Coordinates of C-alpha atoms (C1' of nucleotides) in Angstrom, one line a residue:
Chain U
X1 CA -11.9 -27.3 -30.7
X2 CA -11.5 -23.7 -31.5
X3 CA -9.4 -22.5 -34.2
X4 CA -5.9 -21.5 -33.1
X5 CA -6.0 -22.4 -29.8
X6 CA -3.1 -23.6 -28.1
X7 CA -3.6 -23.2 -24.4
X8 CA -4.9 -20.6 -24.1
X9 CA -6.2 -21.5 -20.7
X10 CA -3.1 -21.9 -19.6
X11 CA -1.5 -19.0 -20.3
X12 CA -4.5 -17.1 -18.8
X13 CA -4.1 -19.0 -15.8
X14 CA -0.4 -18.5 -15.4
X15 CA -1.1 -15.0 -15.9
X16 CA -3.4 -14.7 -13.2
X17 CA -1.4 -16.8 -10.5
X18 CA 1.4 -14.8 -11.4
X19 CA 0.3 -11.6 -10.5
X20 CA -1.4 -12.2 -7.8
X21 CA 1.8 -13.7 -6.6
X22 CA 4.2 -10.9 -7.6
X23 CA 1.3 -8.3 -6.3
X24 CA 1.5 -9.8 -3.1
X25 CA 4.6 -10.3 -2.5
X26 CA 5.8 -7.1 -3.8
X27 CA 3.1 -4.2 -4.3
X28 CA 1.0 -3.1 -7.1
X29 CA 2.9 -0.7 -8.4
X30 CA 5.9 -1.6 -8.1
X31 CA 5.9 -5.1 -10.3
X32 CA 5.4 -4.0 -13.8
X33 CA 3.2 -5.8 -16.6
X34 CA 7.0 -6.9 -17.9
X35 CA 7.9 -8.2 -14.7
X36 CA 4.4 -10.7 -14.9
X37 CA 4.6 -11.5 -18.4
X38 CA 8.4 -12.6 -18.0
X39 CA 7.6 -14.6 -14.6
X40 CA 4.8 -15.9 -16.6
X41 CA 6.6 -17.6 -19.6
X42 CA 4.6 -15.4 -21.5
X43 CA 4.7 -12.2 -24.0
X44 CA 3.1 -9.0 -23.9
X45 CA 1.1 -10.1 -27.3
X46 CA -0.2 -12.9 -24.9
X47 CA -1.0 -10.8 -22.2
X48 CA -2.5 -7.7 -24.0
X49 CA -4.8 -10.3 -25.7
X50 CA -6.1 -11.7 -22.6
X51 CA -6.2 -8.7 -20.6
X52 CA -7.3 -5.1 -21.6
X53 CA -5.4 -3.4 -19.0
X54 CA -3.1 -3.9 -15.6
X55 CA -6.3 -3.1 -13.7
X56 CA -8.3 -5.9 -15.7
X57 CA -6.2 -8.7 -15.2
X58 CA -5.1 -7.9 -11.5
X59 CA -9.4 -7.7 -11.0
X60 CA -9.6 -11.0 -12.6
X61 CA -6.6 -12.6 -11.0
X62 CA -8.0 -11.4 -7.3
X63 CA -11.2 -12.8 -8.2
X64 CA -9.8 -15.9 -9.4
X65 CA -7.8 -16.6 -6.5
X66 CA -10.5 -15.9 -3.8
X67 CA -12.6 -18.6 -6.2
X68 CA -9.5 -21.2 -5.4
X69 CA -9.3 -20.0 -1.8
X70 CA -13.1 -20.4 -1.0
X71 CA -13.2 -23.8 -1.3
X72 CA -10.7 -23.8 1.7
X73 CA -13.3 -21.3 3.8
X74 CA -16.0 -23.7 3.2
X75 CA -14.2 -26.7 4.7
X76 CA -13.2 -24.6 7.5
X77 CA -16.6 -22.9 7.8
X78 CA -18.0 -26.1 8.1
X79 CA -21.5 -26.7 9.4
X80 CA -19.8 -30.0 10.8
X81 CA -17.5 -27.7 13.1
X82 CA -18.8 -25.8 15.6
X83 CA -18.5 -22.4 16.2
X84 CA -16.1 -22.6 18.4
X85 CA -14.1 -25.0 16.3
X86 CA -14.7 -23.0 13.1
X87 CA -12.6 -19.9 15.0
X88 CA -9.8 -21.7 15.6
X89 CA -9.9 -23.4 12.1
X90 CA -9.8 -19.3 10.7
X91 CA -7.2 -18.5 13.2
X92 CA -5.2 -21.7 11.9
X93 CA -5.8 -21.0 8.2
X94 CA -4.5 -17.2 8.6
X95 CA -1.4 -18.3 10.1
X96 CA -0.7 -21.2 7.7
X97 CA -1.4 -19.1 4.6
X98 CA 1.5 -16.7 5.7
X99 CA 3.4 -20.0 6.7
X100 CA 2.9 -22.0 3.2
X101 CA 2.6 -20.2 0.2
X102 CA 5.7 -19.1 -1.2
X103 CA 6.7 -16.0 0.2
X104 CA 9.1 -13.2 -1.2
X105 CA 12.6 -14.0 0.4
X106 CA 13.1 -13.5 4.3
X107 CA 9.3 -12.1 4.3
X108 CA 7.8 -13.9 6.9
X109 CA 4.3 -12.0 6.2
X110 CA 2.8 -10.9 3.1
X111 CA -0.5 -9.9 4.3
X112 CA -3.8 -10.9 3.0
X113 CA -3.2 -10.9 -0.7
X114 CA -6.4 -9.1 -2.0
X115 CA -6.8 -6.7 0.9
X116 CA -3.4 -5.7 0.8
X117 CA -3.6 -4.2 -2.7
X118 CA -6.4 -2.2 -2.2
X119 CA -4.5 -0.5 0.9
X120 CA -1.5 0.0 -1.6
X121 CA -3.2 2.6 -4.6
X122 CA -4.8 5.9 -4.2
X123 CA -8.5 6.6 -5.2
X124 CA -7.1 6.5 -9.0
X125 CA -7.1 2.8 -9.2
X126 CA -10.5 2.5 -8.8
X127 CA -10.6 -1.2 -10.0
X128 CA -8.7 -2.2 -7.7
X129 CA -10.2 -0.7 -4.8
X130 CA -13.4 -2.1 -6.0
X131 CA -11.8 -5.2 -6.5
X132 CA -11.3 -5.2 -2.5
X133 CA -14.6 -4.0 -1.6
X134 CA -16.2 -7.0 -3.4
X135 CA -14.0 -9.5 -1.9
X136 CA -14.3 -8.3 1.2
X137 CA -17.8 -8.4 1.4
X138 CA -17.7 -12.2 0.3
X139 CA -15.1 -12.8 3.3
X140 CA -17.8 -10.7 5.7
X141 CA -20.5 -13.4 5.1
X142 CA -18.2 -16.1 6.8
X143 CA -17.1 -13.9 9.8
X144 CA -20.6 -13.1 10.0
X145 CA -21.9 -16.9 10.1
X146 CA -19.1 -17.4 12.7
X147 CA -20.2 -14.5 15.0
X148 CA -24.1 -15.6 14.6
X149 CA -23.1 -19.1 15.3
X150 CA -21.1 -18.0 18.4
X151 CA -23.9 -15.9 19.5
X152 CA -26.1 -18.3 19.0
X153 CA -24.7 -20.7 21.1
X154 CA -24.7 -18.0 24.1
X155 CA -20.7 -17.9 23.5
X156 CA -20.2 -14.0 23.6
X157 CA -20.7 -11.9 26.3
X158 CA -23.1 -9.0 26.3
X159 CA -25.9 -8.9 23.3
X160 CA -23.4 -7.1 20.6
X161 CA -24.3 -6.3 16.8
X162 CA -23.2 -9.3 14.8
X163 CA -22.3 -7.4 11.7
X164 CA -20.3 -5.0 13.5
X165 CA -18.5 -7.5 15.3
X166 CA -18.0 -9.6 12.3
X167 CA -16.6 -6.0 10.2
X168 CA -14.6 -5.6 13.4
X169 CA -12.7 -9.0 13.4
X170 CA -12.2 -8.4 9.7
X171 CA -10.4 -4.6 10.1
X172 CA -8.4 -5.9 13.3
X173 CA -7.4 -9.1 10.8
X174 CA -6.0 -6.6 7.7
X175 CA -4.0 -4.3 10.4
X176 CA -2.5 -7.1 12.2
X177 CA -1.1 -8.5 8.5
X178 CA 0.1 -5.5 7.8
X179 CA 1.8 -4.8 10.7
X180 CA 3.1 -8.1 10.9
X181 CA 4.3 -7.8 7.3
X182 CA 6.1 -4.1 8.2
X183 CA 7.2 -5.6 11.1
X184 CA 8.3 -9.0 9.5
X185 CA 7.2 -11.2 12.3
X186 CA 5.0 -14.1 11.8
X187 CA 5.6 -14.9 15.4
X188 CA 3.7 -11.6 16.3
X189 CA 0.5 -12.5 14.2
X190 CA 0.6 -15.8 15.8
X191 CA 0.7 -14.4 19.3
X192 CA -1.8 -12.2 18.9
X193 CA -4.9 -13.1 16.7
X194 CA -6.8 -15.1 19.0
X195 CA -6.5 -12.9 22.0
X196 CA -7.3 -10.1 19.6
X197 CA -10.6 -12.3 18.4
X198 CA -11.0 -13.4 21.9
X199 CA -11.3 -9.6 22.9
X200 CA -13.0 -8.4 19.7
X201 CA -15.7 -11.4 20.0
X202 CA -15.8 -11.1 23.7
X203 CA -15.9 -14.9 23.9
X204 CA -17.1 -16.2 27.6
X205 CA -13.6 -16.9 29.3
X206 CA -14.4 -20.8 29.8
X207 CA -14.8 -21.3 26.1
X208 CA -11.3 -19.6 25.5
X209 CA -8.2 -21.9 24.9
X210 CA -4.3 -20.5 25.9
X211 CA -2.8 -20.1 23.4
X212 CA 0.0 -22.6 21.9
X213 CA 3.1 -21.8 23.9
X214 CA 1.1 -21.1 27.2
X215 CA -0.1 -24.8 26.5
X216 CA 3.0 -26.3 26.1
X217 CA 4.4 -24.9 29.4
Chain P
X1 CA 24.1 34.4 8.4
X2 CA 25.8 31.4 6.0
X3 CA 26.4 32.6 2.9
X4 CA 23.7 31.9 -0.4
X5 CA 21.2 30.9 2.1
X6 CA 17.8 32.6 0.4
X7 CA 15.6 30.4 2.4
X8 CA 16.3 27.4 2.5
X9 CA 14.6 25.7 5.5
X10 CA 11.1 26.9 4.1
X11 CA 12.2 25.0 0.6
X12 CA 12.7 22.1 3.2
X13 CA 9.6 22.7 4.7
X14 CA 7.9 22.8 1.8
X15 CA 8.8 19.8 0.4
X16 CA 8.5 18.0 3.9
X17 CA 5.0 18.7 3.8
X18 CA 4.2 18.8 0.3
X19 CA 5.1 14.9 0.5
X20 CA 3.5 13.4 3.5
X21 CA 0.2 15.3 1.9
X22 CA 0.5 13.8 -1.9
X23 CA 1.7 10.6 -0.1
X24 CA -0.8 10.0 2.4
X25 CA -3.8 11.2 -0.6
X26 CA -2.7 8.9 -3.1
X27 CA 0.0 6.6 -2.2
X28 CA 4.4 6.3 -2.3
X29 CA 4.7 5.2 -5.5
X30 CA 2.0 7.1 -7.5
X31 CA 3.7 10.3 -6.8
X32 CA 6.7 11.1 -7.9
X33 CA 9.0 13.7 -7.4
X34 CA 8.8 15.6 -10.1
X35 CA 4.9 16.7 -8.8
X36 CA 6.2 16.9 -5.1
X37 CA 8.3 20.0 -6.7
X38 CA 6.0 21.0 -8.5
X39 CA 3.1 21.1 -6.1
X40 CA 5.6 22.5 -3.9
X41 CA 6.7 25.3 -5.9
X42 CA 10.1 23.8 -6.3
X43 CA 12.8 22.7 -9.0
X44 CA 14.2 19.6 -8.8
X45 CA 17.8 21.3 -8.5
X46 CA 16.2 22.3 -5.4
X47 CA 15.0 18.8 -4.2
X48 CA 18.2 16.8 -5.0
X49 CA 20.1 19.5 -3.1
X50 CA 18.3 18.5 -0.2
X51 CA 17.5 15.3 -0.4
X52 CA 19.7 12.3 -1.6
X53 CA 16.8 10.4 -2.9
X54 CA 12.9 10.2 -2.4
X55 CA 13.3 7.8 0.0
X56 CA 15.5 10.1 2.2
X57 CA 12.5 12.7 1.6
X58 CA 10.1 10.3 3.1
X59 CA 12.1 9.5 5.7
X60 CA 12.6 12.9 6.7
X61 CA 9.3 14.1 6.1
X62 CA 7.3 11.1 8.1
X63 CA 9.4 11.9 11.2
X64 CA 8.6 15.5 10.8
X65 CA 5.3 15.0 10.3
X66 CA 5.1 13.0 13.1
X67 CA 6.9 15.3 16.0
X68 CA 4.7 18.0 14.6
X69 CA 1.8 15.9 15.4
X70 CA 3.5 14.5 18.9
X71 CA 2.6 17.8 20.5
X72 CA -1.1 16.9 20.1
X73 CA -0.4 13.6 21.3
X74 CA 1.3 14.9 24.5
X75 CA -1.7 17.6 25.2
X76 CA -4.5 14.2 24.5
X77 CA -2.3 12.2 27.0
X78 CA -1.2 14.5 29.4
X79 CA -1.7 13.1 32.8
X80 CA -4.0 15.6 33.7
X81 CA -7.0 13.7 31.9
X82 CA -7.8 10.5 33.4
X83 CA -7.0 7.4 31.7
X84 CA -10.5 7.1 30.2
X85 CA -10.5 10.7 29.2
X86 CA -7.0 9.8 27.3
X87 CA -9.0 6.8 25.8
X88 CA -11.9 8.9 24.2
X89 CA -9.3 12.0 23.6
X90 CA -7.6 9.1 21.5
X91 CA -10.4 7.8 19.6
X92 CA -11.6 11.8 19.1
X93 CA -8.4 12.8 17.5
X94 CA -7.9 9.5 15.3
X95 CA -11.5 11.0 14.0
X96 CA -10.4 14.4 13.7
X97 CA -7.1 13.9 11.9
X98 CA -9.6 12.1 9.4
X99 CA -12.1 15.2 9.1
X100 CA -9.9 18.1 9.4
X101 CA -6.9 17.4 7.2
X102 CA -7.0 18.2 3.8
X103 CA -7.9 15.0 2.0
X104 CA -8.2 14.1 -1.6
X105 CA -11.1 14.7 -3.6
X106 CA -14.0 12.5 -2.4
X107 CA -11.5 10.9 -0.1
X108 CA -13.1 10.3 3.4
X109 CA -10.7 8.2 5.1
X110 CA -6.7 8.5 4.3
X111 CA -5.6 6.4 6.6
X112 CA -2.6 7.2 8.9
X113 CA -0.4 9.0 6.8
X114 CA 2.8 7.3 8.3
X115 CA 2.2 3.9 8.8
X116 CA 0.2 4.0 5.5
X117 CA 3.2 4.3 3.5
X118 CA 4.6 1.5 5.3
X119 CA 1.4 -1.2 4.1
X120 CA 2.3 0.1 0.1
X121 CA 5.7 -0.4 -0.1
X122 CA 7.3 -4.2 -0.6
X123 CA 10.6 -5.2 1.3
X124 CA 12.9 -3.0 -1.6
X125 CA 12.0 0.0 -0.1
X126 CA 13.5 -0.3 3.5
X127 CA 14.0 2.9 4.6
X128 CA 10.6 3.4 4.1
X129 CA 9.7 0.4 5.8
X130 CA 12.1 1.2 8.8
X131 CA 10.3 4.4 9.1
X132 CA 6.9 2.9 10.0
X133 CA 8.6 1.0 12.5
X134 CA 10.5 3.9 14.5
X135 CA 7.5 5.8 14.3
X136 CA 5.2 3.0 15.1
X137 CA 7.4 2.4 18.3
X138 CA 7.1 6.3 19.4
X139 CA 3.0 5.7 19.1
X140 CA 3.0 2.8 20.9
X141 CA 4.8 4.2 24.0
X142 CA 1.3 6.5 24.0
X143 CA -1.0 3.1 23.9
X144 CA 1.3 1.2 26.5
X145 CA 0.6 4.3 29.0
X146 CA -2.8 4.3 28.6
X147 CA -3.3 0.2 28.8
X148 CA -1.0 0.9 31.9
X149 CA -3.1 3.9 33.2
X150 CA -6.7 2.3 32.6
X151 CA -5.0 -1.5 34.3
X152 CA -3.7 1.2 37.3
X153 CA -7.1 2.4 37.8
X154 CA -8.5 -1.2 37.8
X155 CA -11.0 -0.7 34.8
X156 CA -9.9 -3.2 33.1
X157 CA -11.1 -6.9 33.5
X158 CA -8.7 -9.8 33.7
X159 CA -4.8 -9.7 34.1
X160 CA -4.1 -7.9 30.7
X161 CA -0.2 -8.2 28.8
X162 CA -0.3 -4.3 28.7
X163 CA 2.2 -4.0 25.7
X164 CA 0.4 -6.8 23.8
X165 CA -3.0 -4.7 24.2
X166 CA -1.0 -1.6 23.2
X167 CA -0.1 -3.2 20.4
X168 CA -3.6 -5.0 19.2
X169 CA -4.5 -1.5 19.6
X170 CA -2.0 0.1 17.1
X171 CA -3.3 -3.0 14.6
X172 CA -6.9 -2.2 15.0
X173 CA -6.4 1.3 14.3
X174 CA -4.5 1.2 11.1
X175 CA -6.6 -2.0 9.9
X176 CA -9.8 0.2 10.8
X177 CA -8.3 3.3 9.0
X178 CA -7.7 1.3 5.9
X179 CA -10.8 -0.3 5.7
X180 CA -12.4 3.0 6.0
X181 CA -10.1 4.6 3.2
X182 CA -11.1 1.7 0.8
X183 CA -14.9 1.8 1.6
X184 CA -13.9 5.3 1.2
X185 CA -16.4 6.1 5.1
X186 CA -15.8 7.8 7.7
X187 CA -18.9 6.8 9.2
X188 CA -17.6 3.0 9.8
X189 CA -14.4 4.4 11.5
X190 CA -16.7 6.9 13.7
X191 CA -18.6 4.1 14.7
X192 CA -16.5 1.0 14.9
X193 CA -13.1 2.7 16.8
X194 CA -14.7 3.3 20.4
X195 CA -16.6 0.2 20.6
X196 CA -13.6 -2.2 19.1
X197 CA -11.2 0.0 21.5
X198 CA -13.6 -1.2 24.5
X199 CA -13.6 -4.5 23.1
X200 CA -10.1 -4.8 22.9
X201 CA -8.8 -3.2 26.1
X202 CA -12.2 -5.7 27.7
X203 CA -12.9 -2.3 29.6
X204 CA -15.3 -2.8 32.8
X205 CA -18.8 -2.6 31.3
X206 CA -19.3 0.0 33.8
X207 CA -16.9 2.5 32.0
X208 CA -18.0 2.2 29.1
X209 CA -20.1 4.9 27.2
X210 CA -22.4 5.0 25.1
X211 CA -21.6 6.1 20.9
X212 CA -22.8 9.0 20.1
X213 CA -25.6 8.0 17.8
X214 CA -27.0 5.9 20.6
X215 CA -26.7 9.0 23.1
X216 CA -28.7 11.3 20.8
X217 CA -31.2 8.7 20.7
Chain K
dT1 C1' -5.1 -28.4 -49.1
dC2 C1' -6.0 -24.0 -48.2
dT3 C1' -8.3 -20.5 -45.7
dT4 C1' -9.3 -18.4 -41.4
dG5 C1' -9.0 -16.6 -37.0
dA6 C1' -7.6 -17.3 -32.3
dA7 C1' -3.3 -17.0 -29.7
dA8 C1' 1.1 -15.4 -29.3
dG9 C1' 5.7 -13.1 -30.7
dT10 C1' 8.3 -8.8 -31.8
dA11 C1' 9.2 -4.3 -32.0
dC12 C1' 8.1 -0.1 -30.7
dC13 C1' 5.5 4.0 -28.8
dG14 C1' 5.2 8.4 -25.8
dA15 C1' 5.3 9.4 -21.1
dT16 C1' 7.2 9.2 -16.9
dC17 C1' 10.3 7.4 -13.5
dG18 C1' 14.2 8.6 -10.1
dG19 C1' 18.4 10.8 -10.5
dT20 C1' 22.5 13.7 -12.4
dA21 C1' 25.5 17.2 -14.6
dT22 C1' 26.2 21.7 -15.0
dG23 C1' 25.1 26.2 -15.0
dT24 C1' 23.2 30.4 -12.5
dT25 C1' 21.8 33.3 -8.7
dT26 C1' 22.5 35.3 -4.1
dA27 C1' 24.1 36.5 0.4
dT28 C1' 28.1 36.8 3.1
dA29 C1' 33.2 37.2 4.5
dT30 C1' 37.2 39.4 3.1
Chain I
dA1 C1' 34.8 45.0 -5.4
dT2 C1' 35.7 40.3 -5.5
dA3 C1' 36.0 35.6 -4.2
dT4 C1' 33.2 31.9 -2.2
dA5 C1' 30.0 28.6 -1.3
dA6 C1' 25.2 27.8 -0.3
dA7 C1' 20.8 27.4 -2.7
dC8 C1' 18.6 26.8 -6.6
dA9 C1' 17.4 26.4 -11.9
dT10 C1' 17.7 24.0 -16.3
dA11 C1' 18.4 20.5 -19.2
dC12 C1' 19.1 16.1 -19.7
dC13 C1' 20.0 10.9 -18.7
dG14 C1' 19.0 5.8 -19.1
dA15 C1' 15.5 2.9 -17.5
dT16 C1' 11.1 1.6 -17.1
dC17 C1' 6.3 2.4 -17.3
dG18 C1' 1.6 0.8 -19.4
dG19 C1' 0.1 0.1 -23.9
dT20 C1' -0.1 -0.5 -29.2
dA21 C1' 0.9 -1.9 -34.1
dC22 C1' 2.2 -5.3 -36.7
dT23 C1' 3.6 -9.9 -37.8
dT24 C1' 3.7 -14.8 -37.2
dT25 C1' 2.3 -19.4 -35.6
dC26 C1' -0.9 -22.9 -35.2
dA27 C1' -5.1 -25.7 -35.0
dA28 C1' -9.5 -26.4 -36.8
dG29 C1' -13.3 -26.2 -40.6
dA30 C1' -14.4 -26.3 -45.4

DNA sequence: TCTTGAAAGTACCGATCGGTATGTTTATAT
DNA sequence: ATATAAACATACCGATCGGTACTTTCAAGA
């Protein structure tokens, strides 16, 4: 092992989790490097060793958790689904992200957690704003796969541009969080995401489903 | 005339605007007050006598902002244009607001400089968070008229929910506006806002025009 | 055992934050 | 002319910001 480490791992790793909870639930600015390393169990000797700056470990801990949440995109992205199945599956996993993880009190949505911080600094914080760019390009390649798939299958109306529609999906997605995070309804993003994805994709109307409540009546 | 009054409503002014344009460039918690008075040309004597707290200024100065700009909505909406001419007079000044408005340095895309605010605040900062939704409500009454105009005129296929389309609308916009502002191009808004707006409204094929680029060509 | 360096703790820095206390100017009513 | 209050200026507040300097703890290698 290597000479006086502890855990170091740990403490990296609560570090990271930690801000990218606070970030999220909060806003970039406004939850301080104190605030983190308290929440975190840890000191700002710990921190400052890990991390050169705010910017640093906020890139690292957006980074990190996309790393964690791909694993879930792959499952859901599965080759094994269809297309058609592999829509509703993203549908499903926006709403239960908002649903599970552990949200600031009576905040019903918190938005997409990496997106949202990019939306939240000026042109200053350029780490964080590339930190967004990157991730969102990594995001693009699934929406992408899902639109060619859908195409593919002669699912989609008309001939339309797959990245476009693919970028289009993904800008409608980060506006509906938001709104549904200023608006504090999780109802709202529920209602309206796959009618919104129905209309962005322009999906054939027989492959469309109703949506939950329409079902149940 | 009251007495001591030098001039005050231009102080007011002043600051009024001075904030919605450091706000909207960079974002509500980057810029303080001390360089809204002093980009402003004011003391802070000044500000605190007008404001109770820089929330209050935001307040005030969003819904300013905003029936300053109303006028322009009213002239793009009057019902002398057609509902498709509202439609493209909508998507023209969303464009516009982006080109002519002074922006940041090397800042293409700012986003809506209202409902912006709103996306970069967490749950403390209610009044700020209230504002976005009272002036998000005003906006929408616009959308709803047009969903209602184009569904009147039978261009639209299906049996649309107008206010639900109104309001996928308002979320595409301000999730397109902040994608553009962190890929920091215009470009992508130019060319993703008509034909996501025809996707989204599921406007009769035969309405539809072509984007610019593709006219030229 | 004793050194060594990674990992973390503690105390503190200057700057800035939003906000306040108090003084000063200025136009008006008397 | 003088009192009065609106409109503003100046100086300052405690708190917090991101970040740094210095010290201490602890595990591994020699």
């Amino acid at each position: 092992m290597v000479p006086g480490m502890r855990n170091a791992a740990e403490t990296r790793a609560m570090l990271l989790d930690t801000a990218i909870q606070l970030i999220w639930q909060s806003s970039y600015h406004q939850v301080g490097v104190n605030e983190i390393c308290r929440q975190a169990g840890v000191t700002k000797g710990a921190f400052y060793y890990h991390f050169e700056t705010k910017a640093d470990l906020y890139y690292a801990a957006a980074h990190n958790h996309w790393n964690e949440f791909k694993d879930e995109f792959d499952r859901q992205f599965s080759p094994s689904f269809t297309p058609l199945e592999q829509l509703q599956n993203l549908i499903d996993m926006i709403v239960d992200k908002q649903k599970n993880d552990p949200l600031a009190d009576e905040m019903e949505v918190s938005g997409c957690p990496i997106f949202t911080a990019g939306a939240q600094v000026g042109a200053e914080e350029a780490k964080v704003i590339q930190c967004s760019r990157e991730i969102t390009g990594e995001v693009n390649k699934y929406h992408i796969a899902l639109v060619r798939g859908l195409k593919a299958d002669d699912m989609l109306n008309g001939d339309p541009n797959i990245v476009q529609v693919a970028r289009m999906i993904h800008q409608y997605i980060q506006g509906l969080l938001i709104y549904g995070r200023v608006f504090n309804s999780l109802e709202i993003v529920q209602t309206d995401l796959k009618e919104a994805s129905y209309r962005i994709l322009d999906l054939k109307q027989e492959y469309r489903q109703q949506s939950v409540t329409s079902r149940i009546a």
